[in-house]
Coordinates of C-alpha atoms and ligand atoms in Angstrom, one line a residue:
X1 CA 39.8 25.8 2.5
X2 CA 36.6 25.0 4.8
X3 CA 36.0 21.1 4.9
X4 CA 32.2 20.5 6.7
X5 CA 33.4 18.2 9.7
X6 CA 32.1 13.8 9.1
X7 CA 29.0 13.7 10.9
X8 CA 29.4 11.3 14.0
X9 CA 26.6 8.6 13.2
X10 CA 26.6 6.1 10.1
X11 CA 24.2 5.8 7.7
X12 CA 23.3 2.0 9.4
X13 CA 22.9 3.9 12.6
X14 CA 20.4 6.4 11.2
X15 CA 18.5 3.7 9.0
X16 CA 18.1 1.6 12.9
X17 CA 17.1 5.1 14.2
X18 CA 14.5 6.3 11.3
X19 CA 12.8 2.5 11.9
X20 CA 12.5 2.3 15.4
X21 CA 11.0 6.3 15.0
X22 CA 8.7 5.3 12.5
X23 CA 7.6 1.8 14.0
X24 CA 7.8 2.9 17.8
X25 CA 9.5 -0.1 19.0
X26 CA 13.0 -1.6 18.9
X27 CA 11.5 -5.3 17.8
X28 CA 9.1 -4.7 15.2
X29 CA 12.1 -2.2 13.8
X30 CA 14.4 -5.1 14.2
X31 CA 11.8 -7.1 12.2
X32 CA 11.5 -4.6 9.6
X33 CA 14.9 -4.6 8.7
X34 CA 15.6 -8.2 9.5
X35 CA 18.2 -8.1 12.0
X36 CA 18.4 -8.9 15.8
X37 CA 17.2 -6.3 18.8
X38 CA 20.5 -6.2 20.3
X39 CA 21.7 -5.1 17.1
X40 CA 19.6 -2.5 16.6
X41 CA 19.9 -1.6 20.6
X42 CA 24.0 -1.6 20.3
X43 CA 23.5 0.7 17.2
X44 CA 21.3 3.1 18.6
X45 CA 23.5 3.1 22.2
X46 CA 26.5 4.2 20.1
X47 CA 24.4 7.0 18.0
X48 CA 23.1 8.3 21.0
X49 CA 27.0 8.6 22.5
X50 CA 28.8 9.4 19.6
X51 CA 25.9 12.6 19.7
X52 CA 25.9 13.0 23.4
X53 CA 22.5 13.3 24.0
X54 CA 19.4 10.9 24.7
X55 CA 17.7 10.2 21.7
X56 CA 14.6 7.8 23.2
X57 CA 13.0 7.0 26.2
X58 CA 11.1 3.6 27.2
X59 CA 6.9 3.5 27.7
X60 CA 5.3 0.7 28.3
X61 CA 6.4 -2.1 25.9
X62 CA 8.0 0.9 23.2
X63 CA 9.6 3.8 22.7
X64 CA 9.1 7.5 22.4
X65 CA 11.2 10.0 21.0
X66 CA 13.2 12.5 23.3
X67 CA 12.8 16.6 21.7
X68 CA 16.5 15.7 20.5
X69 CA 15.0 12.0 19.0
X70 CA 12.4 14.1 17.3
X71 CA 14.8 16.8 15.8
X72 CA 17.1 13.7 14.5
X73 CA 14.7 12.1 13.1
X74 CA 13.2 15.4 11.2
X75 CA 16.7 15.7 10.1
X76 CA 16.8 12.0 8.8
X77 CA 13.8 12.1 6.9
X78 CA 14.9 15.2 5.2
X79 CA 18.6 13.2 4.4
X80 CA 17.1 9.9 3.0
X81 CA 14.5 11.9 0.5
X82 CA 18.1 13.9 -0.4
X83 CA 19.5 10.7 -1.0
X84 CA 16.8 8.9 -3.1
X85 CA 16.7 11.9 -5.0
X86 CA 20.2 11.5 -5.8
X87 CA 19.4 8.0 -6.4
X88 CA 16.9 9.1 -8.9
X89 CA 19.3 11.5 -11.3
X90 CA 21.7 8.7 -11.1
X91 CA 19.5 5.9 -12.6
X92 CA 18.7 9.3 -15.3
X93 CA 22.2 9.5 -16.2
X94 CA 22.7 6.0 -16.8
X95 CA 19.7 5.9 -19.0
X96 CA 17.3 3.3 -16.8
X97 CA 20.4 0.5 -16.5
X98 CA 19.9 0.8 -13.3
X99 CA 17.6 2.2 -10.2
X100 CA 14.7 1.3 -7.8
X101 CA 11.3 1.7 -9.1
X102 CA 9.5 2.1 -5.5
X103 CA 5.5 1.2 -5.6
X104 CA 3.0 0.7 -2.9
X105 CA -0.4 -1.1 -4.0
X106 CA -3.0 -1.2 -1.8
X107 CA -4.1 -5.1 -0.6
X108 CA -6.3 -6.2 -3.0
X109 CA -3.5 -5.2 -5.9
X110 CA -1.4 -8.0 -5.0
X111 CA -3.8 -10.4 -7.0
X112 CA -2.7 -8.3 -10.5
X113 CA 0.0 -6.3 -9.7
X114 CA 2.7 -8.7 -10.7
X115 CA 1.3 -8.9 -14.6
X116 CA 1.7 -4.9 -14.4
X117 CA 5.3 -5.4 -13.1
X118 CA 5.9 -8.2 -16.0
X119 CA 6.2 -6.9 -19.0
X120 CA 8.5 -3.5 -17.1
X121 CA 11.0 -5.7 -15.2
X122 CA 11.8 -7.8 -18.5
X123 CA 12.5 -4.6 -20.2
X124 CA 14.7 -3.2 -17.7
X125 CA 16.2 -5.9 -15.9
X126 CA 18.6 -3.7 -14.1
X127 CA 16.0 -2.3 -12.3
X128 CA 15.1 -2.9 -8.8
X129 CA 11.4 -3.2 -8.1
X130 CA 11.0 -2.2 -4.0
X131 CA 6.8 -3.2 -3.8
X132 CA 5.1 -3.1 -0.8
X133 CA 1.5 -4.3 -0.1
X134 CA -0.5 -2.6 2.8
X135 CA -3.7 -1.5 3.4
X136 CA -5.4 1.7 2.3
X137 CA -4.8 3.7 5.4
X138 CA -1.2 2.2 5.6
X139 CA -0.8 3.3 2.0
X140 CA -1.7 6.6 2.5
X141 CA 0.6 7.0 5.4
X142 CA 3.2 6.3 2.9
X143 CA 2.2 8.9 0.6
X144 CA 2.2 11.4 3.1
X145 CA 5.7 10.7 4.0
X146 CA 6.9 10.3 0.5
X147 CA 8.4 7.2 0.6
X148 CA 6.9 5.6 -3.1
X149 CA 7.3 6.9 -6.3
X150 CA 3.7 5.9 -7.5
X151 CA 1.0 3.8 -5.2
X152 CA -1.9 1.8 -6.7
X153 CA -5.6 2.1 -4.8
X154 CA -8.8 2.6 -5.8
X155 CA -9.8 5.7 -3.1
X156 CA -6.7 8.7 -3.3
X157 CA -7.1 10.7 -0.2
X158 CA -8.3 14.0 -1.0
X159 CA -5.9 15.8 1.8
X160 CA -2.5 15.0 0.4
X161 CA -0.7 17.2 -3.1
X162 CA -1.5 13.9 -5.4
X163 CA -2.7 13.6 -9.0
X164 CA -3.7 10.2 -10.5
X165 CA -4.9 8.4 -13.1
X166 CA -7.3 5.7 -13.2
X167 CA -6.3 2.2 -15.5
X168 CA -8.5 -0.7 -15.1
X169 CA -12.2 -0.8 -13.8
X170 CA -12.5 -2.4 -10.0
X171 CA -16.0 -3.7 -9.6
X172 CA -16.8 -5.0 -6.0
X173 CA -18.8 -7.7 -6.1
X174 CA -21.2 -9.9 -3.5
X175 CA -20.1 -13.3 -2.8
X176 CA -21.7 -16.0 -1.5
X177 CA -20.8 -19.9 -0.7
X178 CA -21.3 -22.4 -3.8
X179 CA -25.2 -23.8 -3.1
X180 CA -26.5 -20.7 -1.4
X181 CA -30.0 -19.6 -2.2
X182 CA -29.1 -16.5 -4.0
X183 CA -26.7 -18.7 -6.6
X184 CA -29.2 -19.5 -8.9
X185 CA -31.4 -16.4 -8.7
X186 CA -31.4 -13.4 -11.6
X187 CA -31.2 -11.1 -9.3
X188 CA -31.4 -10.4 -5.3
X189 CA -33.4 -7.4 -4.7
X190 CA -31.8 -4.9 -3.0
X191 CA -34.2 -4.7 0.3
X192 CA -32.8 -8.5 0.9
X193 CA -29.1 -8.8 0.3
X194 CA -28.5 -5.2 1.9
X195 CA -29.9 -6.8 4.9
X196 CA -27.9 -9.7 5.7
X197 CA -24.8 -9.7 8.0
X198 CA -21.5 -9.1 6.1
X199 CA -18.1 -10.3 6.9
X200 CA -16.1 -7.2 6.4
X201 CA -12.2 -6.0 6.2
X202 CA -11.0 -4.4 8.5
X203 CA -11.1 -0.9 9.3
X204 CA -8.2 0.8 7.5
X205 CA -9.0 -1.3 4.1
X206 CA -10.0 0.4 1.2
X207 CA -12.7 -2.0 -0.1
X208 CA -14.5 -1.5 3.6
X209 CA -14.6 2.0 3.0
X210 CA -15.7 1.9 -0.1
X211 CA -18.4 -0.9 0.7
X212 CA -19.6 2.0 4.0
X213 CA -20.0 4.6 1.6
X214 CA -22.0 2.6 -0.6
X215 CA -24.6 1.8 2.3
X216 CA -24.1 5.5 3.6
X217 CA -25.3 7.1 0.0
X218 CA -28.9 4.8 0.2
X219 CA -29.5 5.9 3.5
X220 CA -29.2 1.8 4.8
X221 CA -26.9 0.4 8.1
X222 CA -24.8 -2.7 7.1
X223 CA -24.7 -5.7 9.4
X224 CA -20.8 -6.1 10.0
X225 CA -21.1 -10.4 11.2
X226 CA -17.4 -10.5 11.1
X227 CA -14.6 -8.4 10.6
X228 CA -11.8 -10.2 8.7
X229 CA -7.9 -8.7 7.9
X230 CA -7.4 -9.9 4.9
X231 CA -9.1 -10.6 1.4
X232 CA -8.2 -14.5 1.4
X233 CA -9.6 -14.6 5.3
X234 CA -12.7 -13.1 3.8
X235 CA -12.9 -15.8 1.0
X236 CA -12.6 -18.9 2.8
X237 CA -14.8 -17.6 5.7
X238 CA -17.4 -17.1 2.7
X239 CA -16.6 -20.5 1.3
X240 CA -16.6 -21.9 4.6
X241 CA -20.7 -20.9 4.7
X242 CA -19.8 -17.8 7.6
X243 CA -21.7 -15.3 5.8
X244 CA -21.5 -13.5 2.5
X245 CA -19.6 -10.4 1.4
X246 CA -18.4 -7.3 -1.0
X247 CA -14.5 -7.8 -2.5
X248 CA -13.2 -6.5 -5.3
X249 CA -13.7 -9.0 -8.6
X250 CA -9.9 -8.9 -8.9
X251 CA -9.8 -11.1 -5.3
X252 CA -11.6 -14.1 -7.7
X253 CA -10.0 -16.8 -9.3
X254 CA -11.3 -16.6 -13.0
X255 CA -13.9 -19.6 -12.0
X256 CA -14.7 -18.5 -8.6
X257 CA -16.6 -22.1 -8.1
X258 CA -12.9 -23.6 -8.6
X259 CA -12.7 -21.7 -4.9
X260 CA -15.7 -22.7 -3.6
X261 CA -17.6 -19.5 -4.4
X262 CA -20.0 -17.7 -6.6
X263 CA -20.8 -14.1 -7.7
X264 CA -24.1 -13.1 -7.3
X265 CA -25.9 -11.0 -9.5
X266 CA -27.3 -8.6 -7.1
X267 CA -29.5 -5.3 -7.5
X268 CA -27.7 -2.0 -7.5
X269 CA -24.3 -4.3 -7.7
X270 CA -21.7 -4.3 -8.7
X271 CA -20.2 -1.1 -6.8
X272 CA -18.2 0.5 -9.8
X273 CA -14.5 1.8 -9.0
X274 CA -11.5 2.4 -10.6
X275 CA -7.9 1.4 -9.4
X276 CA -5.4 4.3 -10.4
X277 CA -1.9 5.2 -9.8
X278 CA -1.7 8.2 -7.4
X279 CA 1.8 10.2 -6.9
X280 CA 2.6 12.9 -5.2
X281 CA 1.9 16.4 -7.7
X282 CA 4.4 18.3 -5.6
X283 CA 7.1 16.1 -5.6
X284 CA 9.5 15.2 -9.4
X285 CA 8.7 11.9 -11.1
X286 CA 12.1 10.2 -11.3
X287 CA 12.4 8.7 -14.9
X288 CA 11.7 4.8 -13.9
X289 CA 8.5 5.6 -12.5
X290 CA 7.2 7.6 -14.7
X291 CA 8.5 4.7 -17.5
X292 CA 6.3 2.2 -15.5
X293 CA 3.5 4.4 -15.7
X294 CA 3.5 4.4 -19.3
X295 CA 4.1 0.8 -19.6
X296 CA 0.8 0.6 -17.1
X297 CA -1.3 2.7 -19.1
X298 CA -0.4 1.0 -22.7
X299 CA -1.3 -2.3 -21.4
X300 CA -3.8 -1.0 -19.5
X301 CA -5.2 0.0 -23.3
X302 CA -4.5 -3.0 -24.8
X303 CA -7.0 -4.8 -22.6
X304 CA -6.8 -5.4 -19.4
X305 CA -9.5 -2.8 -18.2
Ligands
PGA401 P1 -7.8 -2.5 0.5 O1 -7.8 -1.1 -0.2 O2 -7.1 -3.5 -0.4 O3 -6.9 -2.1 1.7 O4 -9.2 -2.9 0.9 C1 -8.4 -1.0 -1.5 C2 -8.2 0.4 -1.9 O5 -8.0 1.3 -1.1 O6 -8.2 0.6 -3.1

């Protein structure tokens, strides 16, 4: 009888390895996975020996993958998408006791995303919900490499295998501090709100994109005043009387005076998107995710669009 030989790493070894290769650097890997560099170093100094061969080399303040990094790392990627597929039949057989439901929303979804996750997560309490919040471009990276079952965003990228669907209207809105001009006003004509300075997200966000395009299609050059990396940075620079700006409505309190803001009811606005969740078309929905979907979707017709 043949018996395949134990490969000479550890699956805490490879998971150091696969972060340092995907972050390019021992310490934000050693953040990522909250443990100490000279754990991670010791780790990946015993993987490298155990296999007898270098697996990284130093530049400047990271590190690069050696041909035999690069061929590990292929071959980890391939192991841990084996392994949560695995995962994934397991939680089937056991009927949704148990299982990760892995999500990725885009920035601005962190201000609803937790009423989507509500009503799931008391249904299935033995599910594990794994959510990460990144940026558009970030998000997309992540579809690419397959590492969510289902991401939330408002703009799928048209070069990946994906399908979506789309759940709740996203309008994006122009905001301006409490006792500006334009407050009071029925509407701001185009010719004057398009041509004041904006403080924008930065590049990589979604909503920036989507606030370029909408300049690009009427033929008109935003003034970027300020470029901001997050949605509440944008808010309280707005507040704050820095400038005005375009955000998703879903950024706003209910009242946005109770933050110091107001939403002006400008011409041509607001610009009128959708969120939807996106997965990947050439990859099998494991049974939780495809369960959250539908508990998405019926809320989603029950009113929250
Ligand atoms: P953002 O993305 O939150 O990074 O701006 C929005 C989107 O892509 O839907």
């Amino acid at each position: 009888m043949y018996f395949s030989k134990a490969p000479r790493a550890t699956f805490t070894q490879l998971r150091s390895f696969d972060a340092v290769a995907q972050l390019g650097g021992i310490t934000r890997a050693a953040e990522a996975l909250h443990l100490t560099q000279p754990t991670i170093s010791g780790q990946l100094r015993e993987l490298s020996e155990s296999l007898g061969v270098e697996l990284l080399t130093p530049v400047g303040r990271g590190v690069q993958l050696t041909d035999e990094g690069r061929e590990l790392h292929r071959t980890v990627t391939a192991m841990f998408a084996q392994w949560r597929t695995f995962e994934e039949s397991v939680a089937d057989l056991q009927g949704m006791t148990r299982g990760t439901l892995r999500i990725a929303g885009v920035t601005t979804t962190e201000y609803f995303l937790a009423q989507w996750l509500k009503p799931f997560a008391e249904h299935y309490p033995g599910i594990e919900i794994d959510l990460v919040i990144e940026n558009r471009d970030a998000v997309v990276k992540r579809l690419a490499r397959e590492q969510d079952d289902i991401a939330v965003m408002m703009m799928p990228p048209l070069e990946l295998p994906l399908q979506s669907v789309a759940v709740m209207d996203n309008p994006l809105v122009l905001i301006a501090p409490l006792g500006h001009p334009w407050v009071s006003r029925r509407s701001v004509p185009f010719k004057l709100w398009s041509s004041e300075a904006l403080l924008m997200r930065e590049e990589g966000s979604g909503t920036r994109q989507a606030t370029l395009d909408y300049f690009a299609e009427r033929g008109v050059k935003p003034k970027v005043r300020m470029t901001l990396g997050s949605n509440e940075a944008i808010k309280h620079a707005v507040a704050a009387n820095l400038g005005v700006a375009i955000l998703s409505r879903h950024t706003l309190a209910k009242k946005p005076a109770n933050e110091g803001l107001a939403v002006i009811s400008a011409a041509g606005l607001p610009i009128r998107r959708q969120w939807q969740l996106v997965w990947r078309s050439d990859r099998r929905m494991p049974r939780v995710a495809s369960r959250f979907m539908d508990y998405v979707k019926q809320h989603a017709d029950d009113g929250w669009a």
